[in-house]
């Protein structure tokens, strides 16, 4: 059943609790904003974060990698590869590191003209090679390997079908099947009102074979201001059924800060979860399209 995002927000406000929070400071990128991060991930030697890096007045972004040491500081890895992408995500499939991000094309005047998702794959950061690209017009594609080694893929078409943004799903046998044609045929989940939108940000295989999904839901208000919230749901790949999507954090749960534009002040873009299943975890997010912040939350997938 489709739920209006403003109703999900009111429900969240009735049950939310205060918790620890903080901002991540990124050394080595003076003059640039850093936002929309991945959760910290281990590369075999250290904990890393990938994040979107760009000037305040620009959408021309790079994905850069930072060494995170467990606190509120992260340090640029100057020798790590740089990708001309937005909104990175990482996962491991068959022992391989998969990096995704949004490729954006611009008009001669600097306006965004179209976008699609790129997928890079390799055993290490330095060995990442372009694997495939999603359909033009689709962001928020996420992957997770299931217990039987197949790969569950979440998509997010817009337009017809998809409206302002709807989460879809499909299952593939191997990464070579990750093509624009395959992603375009995904089955859609009816989770939020057709006037609102949502997308997947990170997927976790749970002990019972279901998949916990960190997501975002969003809406416009009467003044056409954007409102984005961190959200979650649990998806059963065996039945194709998801639990009701719910909000787990909103902008004023985090510390005050700058905004890229006035209409982005109430934006929380889910990045990733870090911590032990069943316990309190850290939710890393981009806030107002110019900072990275974290907040402690109860494990949204505890079953």
PDB file of N, CA and C in Angstrom, residues 232-270:
ATOM      1  N   UNK A 232      14.048   2.857   5.996  1.00  0.00           N
ATOM      2  CA  UNK A 232      14.467   1.458   5.905  1.00  0.00           C
ATOM      3  C   UNK A 232      13.264   0.565   5.661  1.00  0.00           C
ATOM      4  N   UNK A 233      13.539  -0.620   5.143  1.00  0.00           N
ATOM      5  CA  UNK A 233      12.533  -1.672   5.030  1.00  0.00           C
ATOM      6  C   UNK A 233      13.256  -3.003   4.901  1.00  0.00           C
ATOM      7  N   UNK A 234      12.520  -4.097   5.036  1.00  0.00           N
ATOM      8  CA  UNK A 234      13.070  -5.443   4.889  1.00  0.00           C
ATOM      9  C   UNK A 234      12.375  -6.105   3.703  1.00  0.00           C
ATOM     10  N   UNK A 235      13.182  -6.688   2.820  1.00  0.00           N
ATOM     11  CA  UNK A 235      12.671  -7.290   1.593  1.00  0.00           C
ATOM     12  C   UNK A 235      12.940  -8.788   1.607  1.00  0.00           C
ATOM     13  N   UNK A 236      11.924  -9.571   1.206  1.00  0.00           N
ATOM     14  CA  UNK A 236      12.056 -11.021   1.121  1.00  0.00           C
ATOM     15  C   UNK A 236      12.223 -11.406  -0.349  1.00  0.00           C
ATOM     16  N   UNK A 237      13.436 -11.774  -0.787  1.00  0.00           N
ATOM     17  CA  UNK A 237      13.637 -12.117  -2.199  1.00  0.00           C
ATOM     18  C   UNK A 237      12.925 -13.394  -2.617  1.00  0.00           C
ATOM     19  N   UNK A 238      12.550 -14.238  -1.667  1.00  0.00           N
ATOM     20  CA  UNK A 238      11.845 -15.468  -2.005  1.00  0.00           C
ATOM     21  C   UNK A 238      10.412 -15.193  -2.432  1.00  0.00           C
ATOM     22  N   UNK A 239       9.782 -14.223  -1.788  1.00  0.00           N
ATOM     23  CA  UNK A 239       8.377 -13.909  -2.083  1.00  0.00           C
ATOM     24  C   UNK A 239       8.204 -12.634  -2.887  1.00  0.00           C
ATOM     25  N   UNK A 240       9.227 -11.779  -2.914  1.00  0.00           N
ATOM     26  CA  UNK A 240       9.104 -10.497  -3.582  1.00  0.00           C
ATOM     27  C   UNK A 240       8.314  -9.473  -2.793  1.00  0.00           C
ATOM     28  N   UNK A 241       8.173  -9.715  -1.492  1.00  0.00           N
ATOM     29  CA  UNK A 241       7.365  -8.838  -0.635  1.00  0.00           C
ATOM     30  C   UNK A 241       8.281  -8.049   0.284  1.00  0.00           C
ATOM     31  N   UNK A 242       7.978  -6.761   0.488  1.00  0.00           N
ATOM     32  CA  UNK A 242       8.741  -5.934   1.417  1.00  0.00           C
ATOM     33  C   UNK A 242       7.866  -5.527   2.588  1.00  0.00           C
ATOM     34  N   UNK A 243       8.509  -5.269   3.720  1.00  0.00           N
ATOM     35  CA  UNK A 243       7.806  -4.661   4.843  1.00  0.00           C
ATOM     36  C   UNK A 243       7.484  -3.212   4.505  1.00  0.00           C
ATOM     37  N   UNK A 244       6.640  -2.601   5.298  1.00  0.00           N
ATOM     38  CA  UNK A 244       6.336  -1.187   5.096  1.00  0.00           C
ATOM     39  C   UNK A 244       7.602  -0.360   5.289  1.00  0.00           C
ATOM     40  N   UNK A 245       7.807   0.606   4.428  1.00  0.00           N
ATOM     41  CA  UNK A 245       8.964   1.479   4.569  1.00  0.00           C
ATOM     42  C   UNK A 245       8.719   2.437   5.728  1.00  0.00           C
ATOM     43  N   UNK A 246       9.767   2.744   6.493  1.00  0.00           N
ATOM     44  CA  UNK A 246       9.613   3.631   7.654  1.00  0.00           C
ATOM     45  C   UNK A 246      10.790   4.588   7.716  1.00  0.00           C
ATOM     46  N   UNK A 247      10.547   5.775   8.233  1.00  0.00           N
ATOM     47  CA  UNK A 247      11.604   6.770   8.397  1.00  0.00           C
ATOM     48  C   UNK A 247      12.391   6.463   9.662  1.00  0.00           C
ATOM     49  N   UNK A 248      13.725   6.591   9.584  1.00  0.00           N
ATOM     50  CA  UNK A 248      14.570   6.345  10.758  1.00  0.00           C
ATOM     51  C   UNK A 248      15.387   7.579  11.159  1.00  0.00           C
ATOM     52  N   UNK A 249      15.371   8.640  10.358  1.00  0.00           N
ATOM     53  CA  UNK A 249      16.072   9.877  10.739  1.00  0.00           C
ATOM     54  C   UNK A 249      15.613  11.009   9.828  1.00  0.00           C
ATOM     55  N   UNK A 250      15.591  12.222  10.401  1.00  0.00           N
ATOM     56  CA  UNK A 250      15.267  13.429   9.637  1.00  0.00           C
ATOM     57  C   UNK A 250      16.362  14.473   9.892  1.00  0.00           C
ATOM     58  N   UNK A 251      16.301  15.560   9.175  1.00  0.00           N
ATOM     59  CA  UNK A 251      17.402  16.526   9.186  1.00  0.00           C
ATOM     60  C   UNK A 251      17.680  17.092  10.571  1.00  0.00           C
ATOM     61  N   UNK A 252      16.644  17.419  11.360  1.00  0.00           N
ATOM     62  CA  UNK A 252      16.938  18.039  12.651  1.00  0.00           C
ATOM     63  C   UNK A 252      17.337  17.033  13.720  1.00  0.00           C
ATOM     64  N   UNK A 253      17.472  15.739  13.355  1.00  0.00           N
ATOM     65  CA  UNK A 253      18.145  14.782  14.241  1.00  0.00           C
ATOM     66  C   UNK A 253      19.656  15.001  14.239  1.00  0.00           C
ATOM     67  N   UNK A 254      20.154  15.689  13.220  1.00  0.00           N
ATOM     68  CA  UNK A 254      21.584  15.921  13.065  1.00  0.00           C
ATOM     69  C   UNK A 254      21.932  17.339  13.496  1.00  0.00           C
ATOM     70  N   UNK A 255      23.219  17.647  13.501  1.00  0.00           N
ATOM     71  CA  UNK A 255      23.668  18.977  13.910  1.00  0.00           C
ATOM     72  C   UNK A 255      23.326  20.015  12.849  1.00  0.00           C
ATOM     73  N   UNK A 256      23.116  21.268  13.246  1.00  0.00           N
ATOM     74  CA  UNK A 256      22.905  22.324  12.256  1.00  0.00           C
ATOM     75  C   UNK A 256      24.128  22.467  11.359  1.00  0.00           C
ATOM     76  N   UNK A 257      23.914  22.979  10.155  1.00  0.00           N
ATOM     77  CA  UNK A 257      25.025  23.155   9.231  1.00  0.00           C
ATOM     78  C   UNK A 257      24.607  23.907   7.995  1.00  0.00           C
ATOM     79  N   UNK A 258      25.557  24.058   7.096  1.00  0.00           N
ATOM     80  CA  UNK A 258      25.303  24.775   5.849  1.00  0.00           C
ATOM     81  C   UNK A 258      24.426  23.955   4.912  1.00  0.00           C
ATOM     82  N   UNK A 259      23.942  24.634   3.872  1.00  0.00           N
ATOM     83  CA  UNK A 259      23.163  23.982   2.827  1.00  0.00           C
ATOM     84  C   UNK A 259      23.687  24.423   1.467  1.00  0.00           C
ATOM     85  N   UNK A 260      23.709  23.503   0.507  1.00  0.00           N
ATOM     86  CA  UNK A 260      24.181  23.844  -0.835  1.00  0.00           C
ATOM     87  C   UNK A 260      23.295  24.914  -1.479  1.00  0.00           C
ATOM     88  N   UNK A 261      21.969  24.764  -1.299  1.00  0.00           N
ATOM     89  CA  UNK A 261      21.005  25.746  -1.772  1.00  0.00           C
ATOM     90  C   UNK A 261      19.895  25.866  -0.740  1.00  0.00           C
ATOM     91  N   UNK A 262      19.112  26.935  -0.829  1.00  0.00           N
ATOM     92  CA  UNK A 262      18.044  27.145   0.142  1.00  0.00           C
ATOM     93  C   UNK A 262      17.025  26.015   0.125  1.00  0.00           C
ATOM     94  N   UNK A 263      16.767  25.420  -1.047  1.00  0.00           N
ATOM     95  CA  UNK A 263      15.737  24.382  -1.133  1.00  0.00           C
ATOM     96  C   UNK A 263      16.246  23.011  -0.704  1.00  0.00           C
ATOM     97  N   UNK A 264      17.518  22.924  -0.259  1.00  0.00           N
ATOM     98  CA  UNK A 264      18.102  21.655   0.165  1.00  0.00           C
ATOM     99  C   UNK A 264      18.361  21.602   1.669  1.00  0.00           C
ATOM    100  N   UNK A 265      17.833  22.568   2.400  1.00  0.00           N
ATOM    101  CA  UNK A 265      18.102  22.636   3.840  1.00  0.00           C
ATOM    102  C   UNK A 265      17.574  21.445   4.609  1.00  0.00           C
ATOM    103  N   UNK A 266      16.477  20.828   4.146  1.00  0.00           N
ATOM    104  CA  UNK A 266      15.853  19.720   4.866  1.00  0.00           C
ATOM    105  C   UNK A 266      16.116  18.391   4.163  1.00  0.00           C
ATOM    106  N   UNK A 267      17.366  18.174   3.773  1.00  0.00           N
ATOM    107  CA  UNK A 267      17.732  16.964   3.036  1.00  0.00           C
ATOM    108  C   UNK A 267      18.651  16.086   3.868  1.00  0.00           C
ATOM    109  N   UNK A 268      18.256  14.828   4.033  1.00  0.00           N
ATOM    110  CA  UNK A 268      19.108  13.771   4.577  1.00  0.00           C
ATOM    111  C   UNK A 268      19.180  12.678   3.518  1.00  0.00           C
ATOM    112  N   UNK A 269      20.379  12.400   3.000  1.00  0.00           N
ATOM    113  CA  UNK A 269      20.565  11.359   1.997  1.00  0.00           C
ATOM    114  C   UNK A 269      21.334  10.218   2.640  1.00  0.00           C
ATOM    115  N   UNK A 270      20.664   9.084   2.817  1.00  0.00           N
ATOM    116  CA  UNK A 270      21.262   7.939   3.503  1.00  0.00           C
ATOM    117  C   UNK A 270      22.533   7.486   2.798  1.00  0.00           C
TER     118      UNK A 270
END
